[in-house]
Short mmCIF file of C-alpha atoms in Angstrom, two decimals:
data_model
loop_
_atom_site.label_atom_id
_atom_site.label_comp_id
_atom_site.label_asym_id
_atom_site.label_seq_id
_atom_site.Cartn_x
_atom_site.Cartn_y
_atom_site.Cartn_z
CA MET A 1 188.80 95.60 19.24
CA GLN A 2 187.27 94.22 22.20
CA VAL A 3 184.01 94.64 20.45
CA ILE A 4 185.20 92.97 17.26
CA THR A 5 186.67 89.87 19.51
CA GLN A 6 183.53 89.58 21.14
CA GLN A 7 181.49 89.54 18.17
CA ILE A 8 184.23 87.04 16.63
CA PHE A 9 183.06 84.62 19.50
CA ASN A 10 179.43 85.44 18.79
CA GLY A 11 179.92 84.50 15.09
CA ILE A 12 181.40 81.13 15.90
CA PHE A 13 178.49 79.97 17.90
CA LEU A 14 175.81 81.70 15.39
CA GLY A 15 177.90 80.07 12.66
CA SER A 16 177.38 76.71 14.43
CA ILE A 17 173.59 76.90 13.79
CA TYR A 18 174.25 77.77 10.11
CA ALA A 19 176.69 75.01 9.64
CA LEU A 20 174.36 72.46 10.98
CA LEU A 21 171.78 73.61 8.66
CA ALA A 22 174.25 74.01 5.64
CA LEU A 23 175.26 70.20 6.01
CA GLY A 24 171.67 69.05 5.19
CA TYR A 25 171.55 71.36 1.97
CA THR A 26 175.15 70.16 1.07
CA MET A 27 174.30 66.21 1.56
CA VAL A 28 170.91 66.41 -0.62
CA TYR A 29 172.52 68.31 -3.23
CA GLY A 30 175.66 66.07 -3.14
CA ILE A 31 173.46 62.92 -3.48
CA ILE A 32 170.77 63.79 -5.76
CA GLY A 33 171.66 67.40 -7.26
CA LEU A 34 168.73 69.03 -5.46
CA ILE A 35 168.55 72.05 -3.58
CA ASN A 36 166.14 71.27 -1.05
CA PHE A 37 164.47 74.82 -0.09
CA ALA A 38 162.28 73.05 2.46
CA HIS A 39 165.33 72.37 4.65
CA GLY A 40 164.92 75.46 6.35
CA ASP A 41 161.21 74.66 7.39
CA VAL A 42 162.17 71.51 8.73
CA TYR A 43 164.61 73.65 10.96
CA MET A 44 161.30 75.50 12.02
CA ILE A 45 159.41 72.56 12.82
CA GLY A 46 162.17 71.15 14.77
CA ALA A 47 162.02 74.48 17.01
CA PHE A 48 158.33 73.72 17.38
CA ILE A 49 158.54 70.25 18.31
CA GLY A 50 161.10 71.14 20.88
CA TYR A 51 159.04 73.97 22.22
CA PHE A 52 156.04 71.75 22.70
CA MET A 53 157.93 68.65 24.09
CA ILE A 54 159.57 71.14 26.78
CA THR A 55 156.05 73.02 27.57
CA ASN A 56 153.70 70.44 27.29
CA LEU A 57 155.42 67.23 28.08
CA HIS A 58 158.01 68.78 30.73
CA LEU A 59 160.86 66.91 29.05
CA ASN A 60 164.44 67.96 29.79
CA PHE A 61 166.62 69.64 27.01
CA TRP A 62 168.34 66.34 26.33
CA ILE A 63 165.63 64.15 25.89
CA THR A 64 163.90 66.81 23.94
CA LEU A 65 166.93 67.26 21.41
CA VAL A 66 167.11 63.44 20.91
CA PHE A 67 163.39 63.15 20.18
CA THR A 68 163.23 65.98 18.08
CA MET A 69 166.35 65.11 15.82
CA ALA A 70 164.33 61.66 15.60
CA ALA A 71 161.07 63.19 14.73
CA CYS A 72 162.70 65.74 12.03
CA ALA A 73 164.41 62.63 10.68
CA LEU A 74 161.05 60.83 10.06
CA ILE A 75 159.64 64.20 8.45
CA GLY A 76 162.71 64.28 6.20
CA MET A 77 162.20 60.91 4.82
CA LEU A 78 158.33 61.34 4.43
CA ILE A 79 158.92 64.64 2.47
CA GLU A 80 161.38 62.67 0.22
CA PHE A 81 159.17 59.71 -0.02
CA LEU A 82 155.97 62.03 -1.32
CA ALA A 83 157.44 64.78 -2.68
CA TYR A 84 160.76 63.81 -4.66
CA ARG A 85 160.86 60.46 -4.92
CA PRO A 86 157.82 60.26 -7.50
CA LEU A 87 159.76 62.80 -9.35
CA ARG A 88 162.95 60.84 -9.50
CA HIS A 89 161.24 57.83 -10.60
CA HIS A 90 159.26 59.40 -13.58
CA GLY A 91 162.65 61.16 -14.59
CA ALA A 92 161.37 64.62 -14.04
CA PRO A 93 163.67 67.36 -14.93
CA LYS A 94 165.90 68.90 -11.89
CA ILE A 95 163.82 72.32 -12.02
CA THR A 96 160.70 70.30 -11.48
CA ALA A 97 162.29 69.13 -8.34
CA LEU A 98 163.38 72.74 -7.42
CA ILE A 99 159.98 74.02 -7.61
CA THR A 100 158.70 71.14 -5.87
CA ALA A 101 160.86 71.98 -2.92
CA ILE A 102 159.97 75.47 -3.07
CA GLY A 103 156.32 74.45 -2.82
CA VAL A 104 156.85 71.91 0.12
CA SER A 105 158.59 74.84 1.64
CA PHE A 106 155.28 77.13 1.30
CA LEU A 107 153.31 74.07 2.50
CA LEU A 108 155.10 73.51 5.62
CA GLU A 109 155.27 77.57 6.30
CA ASN A 110 151.62 77.83 5.52
CA GLY A 111 150.68 74.88 7.39
CA MET A 112 152.32 75.70 10.60
CA THR A 113 150.55 78.92 10.51
CA PHE A 114 147.30 77.80 9.93
CA LEU A 115 147.65 75.22 12.93
CA PHE A 116 149.66 77.38 15.38
CA GLY A 117 149.16 80.82 14.21
CA GLY A 118 151.75 83.44 13.02
CA ASP A 119 152.62 84.98 16.09
CA SER A 120 155.95 84.52 17.71
CA ARG A 121 156.13 82.18 20.86
CA SER A 122 158.32 82.28 23.72
CA PHE A 123 160.86 79.30 23.86
CA PRO A 124 161.25 77.91 27.13
CA GLN A 125 164.52 78.52 28.85
CA ALA A 126 165.12 74.69 29.67
CA ILE A 127 168.46 75.47 30.80
CA LYS A 128 169.46 77.94 33.18
CA LEU A 129 171.44 80.72 31.40
CA VAL A 130 174.92 81.30 32.86
CA THR A 131 177.26 84.09 31.83
CA TYR A 132 180.94 83.57 32.13
CA GLN A 133 183.25 86.47 32.32
CA ILE A 134 186.63 85.57 30.75
CA GLY A 135 188.71 88.86 30.61
CA PHE A 136 186.65 91.22 28.44
CA LEU A 137 184.94 88.42 26.71
CA ARG A 138 181.18 87.43 27.86
CA VAL A 139 180.20 83.86 27.04
CA THR A 140 177.23 82.11 28.19
CA ASN A 141 176.65 78.40 28.78
CA ILE A 142 174.07 78.50 25.81
CA GLN A 143 176.61 79.58 23.37
CA ILE A 144 178.87 76.80 24.46
CA LEU A 145 176.20 74.38 24.46
CA ILE A 146 175.36 75.28 21.06
CA PHE A 147 179.00 75.10 19.80
CA VAL A 148 179.82 71.60 21.54
CA VAL A 149 176.88 70.11 20.28
CA ALA A 150 177.19 71.44 16.76
CA VAL A 151 180.86 69.79 16.69
CA VAL A 152 179.85 66.74 18.54
CA LEU A 153 176.98 66.23 15.42
CA MET A 154 179.48 67.25 12.87
CA ILE A 155 181.99 64.56 14.15
CA ALA A 156 179.10 62.07 14.24
CA LEU A 157 178.16 62.86 10.54
CA GLN A 158 181.69 62.54 9.41
CA PHE A 159 182.27 59.02 10.97
CA ILE A 160 178.86 57.74 9.28
CA VAL A 161 179.72 59.15 6.08
CA GLN A 162 183.35 57.89 5.97
CA LYS A 163 183.28 54.69 8.36
CA THR A 164 180.10 53.04 7.82
CA LYS A 165 178.34 50.71 5.50
CA MET A 166 175.75 53.32 4.75
CA GLY A 167 178.06 56.14 4.47
CA ARG A 168 179.90 54.15 1.62
CA ALA A 169 176.67 53.87 0.00
CA MET A 170 175.97 57.44 0.06
CA ARG A 171 179.37 58.23 -1.23
CA ALA A 172 178.57 55.75 -4.10
CA VAL A 173 175.63 57.17 -5.03
CA SER A 174 176.76 60.78 -5.04
CA VAL A 175 179.28 59.80 -7.55
CA ASP A 176 177.16 57.42 -9.89
CA THR A 177 173.54 56.27 -9.14
CA ASP A 178 173.26 54.02 -11.88
CA ALA A 179 176.52 52.02 -10.89
CA ALA A 180 175.82 52.02 -7.40
CA SER A 181 172.47 50.37 -8.16
CA ILE A 182 174.22 48.06 -10.34
CA VAL A 183 176.31 46.59 -7.68
CA GLY A 184 173.45 46.17 -5.27
CA ILE A 185 173.15 49.16 -3.37
CA LYS A 186 169.64 50.15 -2.71
CA VAL A 187 169.66 53.71 -4.16
CA ASP A 188 166.23 54.93 -2.80
CA GLN A 189 166.98 53.68 0.67
CA THR A 190 170.35 55.64 0.81
CA ILE A 191 168.69 58.66 -0.46
CA SER A 192 165.90 58.52 2.19
CA PHE A 193 168.60 58.11 4.88
CA THR A 194 170.54 61.12 3.74
CA PHE A 195 167.29 63.16 3.95
CA ALA A 196 166.81 61.66 7.71
CA ILE A 197 170.35 62.69 8.64
CA GLY A 198 170.13 66.15 7.21
CA SER A 199 166.56 66.80 8.66
CA ALA A 200 167.75 65.54 11.99
CA LEU A 201 170.66 67.83 12.25
CA ALA A 202 168.23 70.78 10.91
CA GLY A 203 165.99 69.59 13.87
CA ALA A 204 168.56 70.17 16.37
CA ALA A 205 169.69 73.54 15.11
CA GLY A 206 165.87 74.40 15.51
CA VAL A 207 165.90 73.16 19.11
CA LEU A 208 169.48 75.23 19.82
CA ILE A 209 168.47 78.29 18.17
CA GLY A 210 164.94 78.33 20.06
CA LEU A 211 167.08 77.98 23.23
CA TYR A 212 169.33 80.79 22.05
CA TYR A 213 166.99 83.57 21.04
CA ASN A 214 163.85 82.37 23.10
CA SER A 215 161.36 83.06 20.14
CA ILE A 216 160.16 80.86 17.28
CA ASP A 217 157.47 81.44 14.53
CA PRO A 218 156.24 79.67 11.73
CA LEU A 219 158.53 81.77 9.19
CA MET A 220 161.73 81.59 11.13
CA GLY A 221 163.25 79.00 8.71
CA MET A 222 163.23 81.45 5.71
CA THR A 223 166.29 83.61 6.53
CA PRO A 224 168.46 81.01 8.28
CA GLY A 225 167.66 78.57 5.57
CA ILE A 226 169.02 81.07 2.62
CA LYS A 227 172.04 81.77 4.67
CA ALA A 228 172.58 78.33 5.35
CA PHE A 229 172.21 77.64 1.67
CA ILE A 230 174.70 80.27 0.85
CA ALA A 231 176.94 78.65 3.45
CA ALA A 232 176.84 75.42 1.70
CA VAL A 233 177.48 77.20 -1.49
CA VAL A 234 180.10 79.33 -0.30
CA GLY A 235 182.28 76.16 1.25
CA GLY A 236 181.57 73.99 -1.95
CA ILE A 237 177.92 72.55 -1.87
CA GLY A 238 178.18 69.12 -1.92
CA VAL A 239 181.38 68.87 0.44
CA ILE A 240 180.77 68.26 3.82
CA PRO A 241 183.72 69.94 5.79
CA GLY A 242 183.08 73.03 3.17
CA ALA A 243 179.47 73.25 4.41
CA ALA A 244 180.92 73.32 8.12
CA ILE A 245 183.46 76.05 7.38
CA GLY A 246 180.98 77.85 5.12
CA GLY A 247 178.49 78.16 8.11
CA TRP A 248 180.96 79.32 10.72
CA LEU A 249 182.49 82.01 7.96
CA ILE A 250 178.92 83.59 7.33
CA GLY A 251 178.09 83.72 11.20
CA LEU A 252 181.30 85.43 11.61
CA ILE A 253 180.59 88.05 8.65
CA GLU A 254 176.98 88.56 10.11
CA THR A 255 178.36 89.29 13.48
CA LEU A 256 180.97 91.42 12.41
CA THR A 257 178.79 93.88 10.72
CA TYR A 258 177.67 94.79 14.15
CA SER A 259 180.88 95.53 15.12
CA ILE A 260 181.41 98.08 12.36
CA GLY A 261 178.07 99.54 12.89
CA ILE A 262 176.45 98.32 9.72
CA SER A 263 174.03 95.45 11.18
CA SER A 264 171.15 96.57 9.31
CA TRP A 265 173.43 95.57 6.20
CA LYS A 266 174.11 92.30 7.74
CA ASP A 267 172.04 90.22 5.28
CA ALA A 268 173.29 92.37 2.12
CA VAL A 269 176.87 91.73 3.40
CA VAL A 270 176.51 88.09 3.17
CA TYR A 271 175.22 88.00 -0.06
CA VAL A 272 177.93 90.31 -1.33
CA ALA A 273 180.35 87.74 0.35
CA LEU A 274 178.74 85.02 -1.64
CA ILE A 275 179.18 86.91 -4.86
CA LEU A 276 182.70 87.68 -4.26
CA VAL A 277 183.71 83.99 -3.42
CA LEU A 278 181.77 82.78 -6.54
CA LEU A 279 183.80 85.67 -8.48
CA VAL A 280 186.97 84.03 -7.36
CA ARG A 281 185.98 80.16 -7.03
CA PRO A 282 182.80 79.13 -8.74
CA THR A 283 182.98 76.04 -6.95
CA GLY A 284 183.08 77.49 -3.39
CA LEU A 285 186.04 77.39 -1.19
CA PHE A 286 186.38 73.65 -0.90
CA GLY A 287 184.52 72.61 -4.12
CA LYS A 288 186.46 70.53 -6.91
CA LYS A 289 184.80 69.36 -10.33
CA GLU A 290 185.37 65.75 -9.36
CA GLY A 291 185.33 66.01 -5.74
CA GLU A 292 184.07 63.45 -3.45
CA LYS A 293 180.55 64.36 -2.47
CA VAL A 294 177.75 63.35 -0.05
#
């Protein structure tokens, strides 16, 4: 029982990373119906940006986190402008955009491998690791940091979407792009902003996971990216709270496999969970056919 309880806590912390990534998937899908498979690679680039800022520029963790989010936001906007916007303006089918997203993903992975090599690098321990013993539970300050930062960013995202002018524009574009354009909303600008927000969250997740595992490499975005996509689907893709809950759920499922001795099957168990959820609720746990999306 102690092991299971410990793994539940570990799953919440790991799920916070998946939740940040899943929010990017769900926002982009909610607003333009695109599954942006390059999103996991923006997360990888965020980890590398954090690595170089701490190692070469000797910046502290918090400044690194903010600058990494800003840099990843620009990268996300650039990807949208160069890869997806021309397709959208020419009325390309969604399958074309999907294939383009896969191509962008490979471009980023191979580009980073070419530039920095394929070997793993040790992420600098920017914050001294402290372990707290609470009863039989062991929790580190890094785990607490990950959870707090993730929750703060999710609250900030919810505020932006629900309370700001750009958030209202995002919701309008997600419902009807043409109608939003008619009433004066700048659709391209709104979509670009959505990519910026999602990519900034991915960048933050990259720095946090680097700090957590102390290891980064150019292919580190593949598996977490797919799991975050699964989290978005499980929660109801296009629904922001659903993506957050889905991320935590996937984190819990993954860590609980350690508790019952089937950790080598952790990825398979996540996919089985996805299949079971979709069999019962094809739109995900919180998805609705006419739900509010962004």
